[in-house]
Amino acid sequence: MSTADNFAPYGGYYENERPRQRRSRQQQQQQQQQQHPYGYQQQQQQQQQHPYGYSYGRGGGRGGARGTRRSAAAPYSRNRRAEPLVFRYLGPMTSRRRNLVLFSLLGLIIVAWFLTPLSDLVTDVVLYTVPMESDIELGRESLVSMQKKYPPARDTYGVQRIGWELVKSLEEKSGKSNSFIEWDFSVVKADFANAFALPGGIVRVTDSLLKQLRLSDAEIAALIGHEMGHVIHRHSQKRLVKKKLLSTILQAVIYEDHDGYDESFGEAVSEIMLKGASWLGEQSFSRKDEYQADEMAWEVLVASQLYDPRAVQGMLSKLWSLQGGKGETRWESTHPGTADRIRALQDKW
């Protein structure tokens, strides 16, 4: 067996073998530098600080200890530890290979962000920290801008009456009232067919929708139940946060309004959302949001025991007929996937 085979790293020898001729310190350092190019500099510094901290083996060499004590120097330098974790495991690489790895990781993150529920999951986590009592203030702020565009109209269709019937049935079923939602049902003037749900329980239906569709009380209940689903699931807040998710998180982390009160992360997010409150009335919900709202409408009508839940399907069918089967109305722009949702309700029943 050669001397190189017997030589152990960090300046020692294997315990069961002793070389015939000891290598010079310069040869040992050269070999160690070749074996550990990232740890040699730190090892050399520690050796200067602790000249007797290195032993060659049992009973010999520096230190003279009976048992071999390995060097305290780690095989990786401090500069290497400061590198990203992935580079520590990939080992030494050229700048070209490093850039390739970085761009690959960035591409994976982008793909995961848009093609997986990752962004929805992060949005849900952020929104979970926002106090529910802030929804009322957010809805009122959004209502101010909405009323400038769509003034109140006379409710001759029973929207307010039917809405409160549904709220009462939900409270009786759950055995408690939701203090974080202040329900408010009304009709507004507009030249298009649509309905709006604002945070905190504000529901508005355009008079054009009610005139053109000639809905029955059960179908009006289905429409209101659908909008109540948007409120209960906080869909408006989710869309607002997700629209500028990363910037919202960053602003909330460093948020400071100089009011002498130290806001939590969730409180900071709620105050940031207030700045975008005017946009909430006409935002477009996702198909997932629409399916959740349809499910809530179905459950609300079942809980009321006043209206047939199949009216949800009937209401959507009338809306789809109003669109001429093309999905080009204001309703479809904010409530997408009407045709698919009708088929889903047919399967449900």
Coordinates of C-alpha atoms in Angstrom, one line a residue:
M1 CA 0.0 0.0 0.0
S2 CA 1.4 3.4 -0.9
T3 CA 2.0 6.3 1.4
A4 CA -0.7 8.3 -0.4
D5 CA -3.2 5.5 0.5
N6 CA -2.3 5.7 4.1
F7 CA -2.4 9.4 4.4
A8 CA -5.7 10.7 6.0
P9 CA -7.2 14.1 5.3
Y10 CA -6.7 17.1 7.6
G11 CA -3.0 16.3 8.3
G12 CA -3.2 12.9 10.1
Y13 CA -2.5 9.2 9.4
Y14 CA -4.7 6.2 9.7
E15 CA -4.3 4.5 13.0
N16 CA -3.3 1.0 11.7
E17 CA -0.6 2.2 9.4
R18 CA 2.5 4.5 9.8
P19 CA 4.4 5.8 6.7
R20 CA 8.0 5.1 6.2
Q21 CA 8.8 8.6 5.5
R22 CA 6.8 11.7 6.6
R23 CA 5.8 14.2 4.1
S24 CA 6.9 17.8 4.4
R25 CA 4.3 20.3 5.6
Q26 CA 4.3 21.9 2.2
Q27 CA 3.4 18.7 0.5
Q28 CA 0.6 18.0 3.0
Q29 CA -0.8 21.4 2.4
Q30 CA -0.7 21.0 -1.3
Q31 CA -2.5 17.7 -1.1
Q32 CA -5.2 19.1 1.2
Q33 CA -5.7 22.1 -1.1
Q34 CA -6.3 19.8 -4.0
Q35 CA -8.7 17.6 -1.9
H36 CA -10.6 20.5 -0.3
P37 CA -10.3 23.6 -2.4
Y38 CA -13.0 25.5 -0.5
G39 CA -11.9 24.5 3.0
Y40 CA -8.1 25.0 2.8
Q41 CA -8.0 28.7 3.5
Q42 CA -10.1 28.4 6.6
Q43 CA -8.1 25.4 7.8
Q44 CA -4.9 27.3 7.4
Q45 CA -6.2 30.2 9.4
Q46 CA -7.3 27.9 12.2
Q47 CA -4.0 26.1 12.2
Q48 CA -2.2 29.5 12.7
Q49 CA -4.5 30.2 15.6
H50 CA -4.2 26.7 17.1
P51 CA -0.8 25.4 16.1
Y52 CA -1.2 22.3 18.4
G53 CA -4.7 21.4 17.3
Y54 CA -3.5 19.0 14.6
S55 CA -2.3 15.5 15.3
Y56 CA -0.9 12.9 13.0
G57 CA -2.1 9.7 14.7
R58 CA -1.8 7.6 17.8
G59 CA 1.0 8.6 20.1
G60 CA 2.9 10.7 17.6
G61 CA 3.1 14.0 15.8
R62 CA 1.8 17.3 17.1
G63 CA -0.3 17.2 20.1
G64 CA 1.2 14.0 21.4
A65 CA -2.2 12.7 22.4
R66 CA -2.9 9.1 22.8
G67 CA -6.0 9.2 20.6
T68 CA -6.1 11.0 17.3
R69 CA -7.9 14.3 17.4
R70 CA -9.1 15.5 14.1
S71 CA -8.7 19.1 12.9
A72 CA -11.5 21.5 13.8
A73 CA -11.4 23.0 10.3
A74 CA -14.5 22.2 8.3
P75 CA -14.2 21.1 4.6
Y76 CA -16.2 24.2 3.5
S77 CA -15.2 27.8 3.9
R78 CA -17.3 30.6 5.2
N79 CA -17.6 32.0 1.7
R80 CA -19.1 28.7 0.6
R81 CA -21.6 28.7 3.4
A82 CA -22.8 32.1 2.4
E83 CA -23.8 30.7 -1.0
P84 CA -27.4 29.5 -1.7
L85 CA -28.1 26.1 -0.3
V86 CA -28.5 24.6 -3.8
F87 CA -25.0 25.6 -4.8
R88 CA -23.5 24.0 -1.7
Y89 CA -24.8 20.6 -2.8
L90 CA -24.1 21.1 -6.5
G91 CA -20.4 21.8 -5.7
P92 CA -18.1 24.0 -7.7
M93 CA -19.4 25.3 -11.0
T94 CA -18.7 27.8 -13.7
S95 CA -20.6 31.1 -13.9
R96 CA -22.4 29.8 -17.0
R97 CA -23.6 26.7 -15.1
R98 CA -24.6 28.8 -12.1
N99 CA -26.7 31.1 -14.3
L100 CA -28.3 28.1 -16.0
V101 CA -29.3 26.7 -12.6
L102 CA -30.7 30.0 -11.4
F103 CA -32.8 30.4 -14.6
S104 CA -34.1 26.8 -14.3
L105 CA -35.2 27.4 -10.7
L106 CA -36.9 30.7 -11.7
G107 CA -38.7 28.9 -14.5
L108 CA -39.9 26.2 -12.2
I109 CA -41.2 28.8 -9.7
I110 CA -43.1 30.6 -12.5
V111 CA -44.6 27.4 -13.8
A112 CA -45.7 26.3 -10.3
W113 CA -47.1 29.8 -9.7
F114 CA -49.4 29.8 -12.7
L115 CA -50.1 26.1 -13.3
T116 CA -50.6 24.9 -9.7
P117 CA -52.8 26.2 -6.8
L118 CA -49.6 27.7 -5.2
S119 CA -50.8 31.3 -5.7
D120 CA -54.3 30.5 -4.4
L121 CA -52.7 28.8 -1.3
V122 CA -50.5 31.8 -0.6
T123 CA -53.5 34.1 -1.1
D124 CA -55.6 32.1 1.4
V125 CA -52.9 32.2 4.0
V126 CA -52.5 36.0 3.6
L127 CA -56.2 36.6 3.8
Y128 CA -56.5 34.3 6.8
T129 CA -54.5 36.9 8.8
V130 CA -56.8 39.8 7.8
P131 CA -59.4 40.4 10.6
M132 CA -63.0 39.7 9.4
E133 CA -64.3 42.9 11.0
S134 CA -62.3 44.9 8.5
D135 CA -64.6 43.5 5.7
I136 CA -67.4 45.9 6.7
E137 CA -65.2 49.0 6.4
L138 CA -63.8 47.7 3.1
G139 CA -67.3 47.2 1.7
R140 CA -68.6 50.6 2.8
E141 CA -65.6 52.3 1.2
S142 CA -66.3 50.4 -2.1
L143 CA -70.0 51.3 -1.9
V144 CA -69.2 55.0 -1.9
S145 CA -67.7 54.8 -5.4
M146 CA -70.3 52.4 -6.7
Q147 CA -73.2 54.7 -5.7
K148 CA -71.7 57.4 -7.9
K149 CA -72.0 55.2 -10.9
Y150 CA -75.2 53.3 -10.0
P151 CA -77.6 55.2 -7.9
P152 CA -80.3 53.4 -5.8
A153 CA -83.5 52.3 -7.5
R154 CA -86.9 51.5 -6.1
D155 CA -87.2 47.9 -5.0
T156 CA -90.5 46.7 -6.4
Y157 CA -89.2 43.1 -6.9
G158 CA -88.8 42.0 -3.2
V159 CA -85.0 41.9 -3.3
Q160 CA -84.6 43.2 0.3
R161 CA -87.5 41.1 1.6
I162 CA -86.1 37.9 0.1
G163 CA -82.6 38.6 1.2
W164 CA -83.5 39.0 4.8
E165 CA -85.6 35.8 4.6
L166 CA -82.5 33.9 3.5
V167 CA -80.3 35.5 6.3
K168 CA -82.9 34.6 8.9
S169 CA -83.0 31.0 7.7
L170 CA -79.2 30.8 7.8
E171 CA -79.1 32.1 11.4
E172 CA -81.7 29.7 12.5
K173 CA -79.9 26.8 11.0
S174 CA -76.5 27.7 12.5
G175 CA -78.0 28.9 15.8
K176 CA -76.0 32.2 15.8
S177 CA -75.7 35.4 13.8
N178 CA -72.5 36.5 12.1
S179 CA -71.4 39.8 13.7
F180 CA -68.7 40.2 11.0
I181 CA -71.3 40.6 8.2
E182 CA -73.8 43.5 8.0
W183 CA -76.2 42.4 5.3
D184 CA -77.6 45.1 3.0
F185 CA -79.8 44.2 0.0
S186 CA -80.9 46.7 -2.6
V187 CA -81.6 47.5 -6.2
V188 CA -79.5 50.0 -8.3
K189 CA -80.1 51.7 -11.6
A190 CA -78.0 50.5 -14.5
D191 CA -78.5 49.8 -18.3
F192 CA -77.1 46.3 -18.1
A193 CA -78.0 43.0 -16.3
N194 CA -75.7 42.2 -13.4
A195 CA -75.4 41.8 -9.6
F196 CA -72.7 42.8 -7.2
A197 CA -71.4 41.5 -3.9
L198 CA -69.2 43.7 -1.8
P199 CA -67.3 42.7 1.4
G200 CA -69.2 42.9 4.6
G201 CA -72.5 41.8 3.2
I202 CA -73.5 44.5 0.6
V203 CA -75.5 43.0 -2.3
R204 CA -76.8 45.0 -5.2
V205 CA -78.9 43.9 -8.2
T206 CA -79.4 46.1 -11.3
D207 CA -83.0 47.0 -12.2
S208 CA -82.2 46.0 -15.8
L209 CA -81.5 42.4 -14.8
L210 CA -84.8 42.2 -12.9
K211 CA -86.8 43.8 -15.8
Q212 CA -85.3 41.7 -18.6
L213 CA -85.3 38.3 -16.9
R214 CA -88.7 38.6 -15.1
L215 CA -87.4 36.3 -12.3
S216 CA -89.7 34.5 -9.9
D217 CA -89.2 34.9 -6.1
A218 CA -87.3 31.6 -6.0
E219 CA -85.0 32.7 -8.8
I220 CA -84.4 36.0 -7.1
A221 CA -83.6 34.1 -4.0
A222 CA -81.1 32.0 -6.0
L223 CA -79.5 35.1 -7.4
I224 CA -79.2 36.7 -3.9
G225 CA -77.9 33.4 -2.4
H226 CA -75.2 33.3 -5.1
E227 CA -74.1 36.8 -4.2
M228 CA -74.2 35.9 -0.5
G229 CA -71.8 33.1 -1.3
H230 CA -69.3 35.6 -2.7
V231 CA -69.5 37.5 0.5
I232 CA -69.2 34.6 2.9
H233 CA -66.2 33.1 1.0
R234 CA -64.6 36.6 0.8
H235 CA -64.1 36.3 -2.9
S236 CA -63.7 40.0 -3.5
Q237 CA -60.9 40.2 -1.0
K238 CA -59.2 37.2 -2.5
R239 CA -59.2 38.7 -5.9
L240 CA -57.9 42.0 -4.6
V241 CA -55.0 40.4 -2.8
K242 CA -54.2 38.0 -5.6
K243 CA -54.1 40.7 -8.2
K244 CA -51.0 42.2 -6.5
L245 CA -50.0 39.4 -4.2
L246 CA -46.2 39.8 -3.9
S247 CA -46.3 43.6 -3.7
T248 CA -49.1 43.4 -1.1
I249 CA -47.0 41.0 1.1
L250 CA -44.0 43.3 0.8
Q251 CA -45.9 46.4 1.6
A252 CA -47.5 44.8 4.6
V253 CA -44.2 43.7 6.0
I254 CA -42.7 47.2 5.9
Y255 CA -46.0 49.0 6.4
E256 CA -46.0 52.1 8.6
D257 CA -48.8 54.8 8.7
H258 CA -47.3 56.8 11.6
D259 CA -50.5 56.6 13.7
G260 CA -48.7 55.5 16.9
Y261 CA -50.2 52.0 16.6
D262 CA -48.2 49.0 15.7
E263 CA -50.4 47.1 13.1
S264 CA -50.2 43.3 12.7
F265 CA -49.5 41.9 9.3
G266 CA -53.2 41.2 8.7
E267 CA -54.2 44.7 9.7
A268 CA -51.6 46.1 7.4
V269 CA -53.0 44.1 4.5
S270 CA -56.6 45.3 5.3
E271 CA -55.4 48.9 5.2
I272 CA -53.6 48.3 1.9
M273 CA -56.8 46.8 0.4
L274 CA -58.8 49.9 1.3
K275 CA -56.7 51.8 -1.3
G276 CA -58.2 49.5 -4.0
A277 CA -61.7 49.4 -2.6
S278 CA -63.2 51.4 -5.6
W279 CA -62.3 48.5 -7.9
L280 CA -64.2 45.8 -6.0
G281 CA -67.6 46.4 -7.5
E282 CA -66.7 45.4 -11.1
Q283 CA -64.0 42.8 -10.6
S284 CA -64.2 39.5 -12.3
F285 CA -64.5 36.4 -10.2
S286 CA -62.8 33.1 -11.2
R287 CA -64.7 30.0 -12.2
K288 CA -63.8 28.4 -8.9
D289 CA -65.4 31.3 -7.1
E290 CA -68.5 31.0 -9.2
Y291 CA -68.9 27.3 -8.4
Q292 CA -68.5 28.0 -4.7
A293 CA -71.1 30.7 -4.9
D294 CA -73.5 28.4 -6.8
E295 CA -73.0 25.8 -4.1
M296 CA -73.8 28.4 -1.4
A297 CA -76.9 29.5 -3.2
W298 CA -78.1 25.9 -3.3
E299 CA -77.4 25.4 0.4
V300 CA -79.1 28.7 1.3
L301 CA -82.3 27.8 -0.6
V302 CA -82.3 24.3 1.0
A303 CA -81.9 25.8 4.5
S304 CA -84.7 28.3 3.9
Q305 CA -87.3 25.6 3.2
L306 CA -89.1 28.4 1.3
Y307 CA -87.7 28.0 -2.2
D308 CA -86.9 25.1 -4.5
P309 CA -83.0 24.9 -4.9
R310 CA -83.5 24.0 -8.6
A311 CA -84.3 27.7 -9.0
V312 CA -80.5 28.2 -9.1
Q313 CA -80.3 26.3 -12.4
G314 CA -83.4 28.2 -13.7
M315 CA -81.9 31.6 -12.9
L316 CA -78.7 30.8 -14.6
S317 CA -80.5 29.4 -17.7
K318 CA -82.4 32.7 -18.0
L319 CA -79.2 34.6 -17.8
W320 CA -77.6 32.4 -20.5
S321 CA -80.6 32.9 -22.7
L322 CA -80.3 36.6 -22.3
Q323 CA -76.7 36.4 -23.5
G324 CA -77.9 34.6 -26.6
G325 CA -75.7 31.6 -25.8
K326 CA -72.5 33.6 -26.5
G327 CA -71.5 34.8 -23.0
E328 CA -70.9 38.4 -24.1
T329 CA -72.9 40.3 -21.4
R330 CA -71.7 42.2 -18.4
W331 CA -72.9 39.3 -16.2
E332 CA -70.6 36.9 -18.0
S333 CA -67.7 39.4 -17.7
T334 CA -67.9 39.3 -13.9
H335 CA -69.5 35.8 -13.5
P336 CA -67.8 33.5 -16.0
G337 CA -68.6 29.9 -17.0
T338 CA -72.5 30.2 -16.9
A339 CA -73.0 27.3 -19.3
D340 CA -70.7 24.9 -17.5
R341 CA -72.2 25.8 -14.2
I342 CA -75.7 25.0 -15.5
R343 CA -74.5 21.5 -16.5
A344 CA -72.8 21.1 -13.1
L345 CA -76.2 21.9 -11.4
Q346 CA -78.0 19.4 -13.7
D347 CA -75.6 16.7 -12.5
K348 CA -76.1 17.8 -8.9
W349 CA -79.8 17.4 -9.0

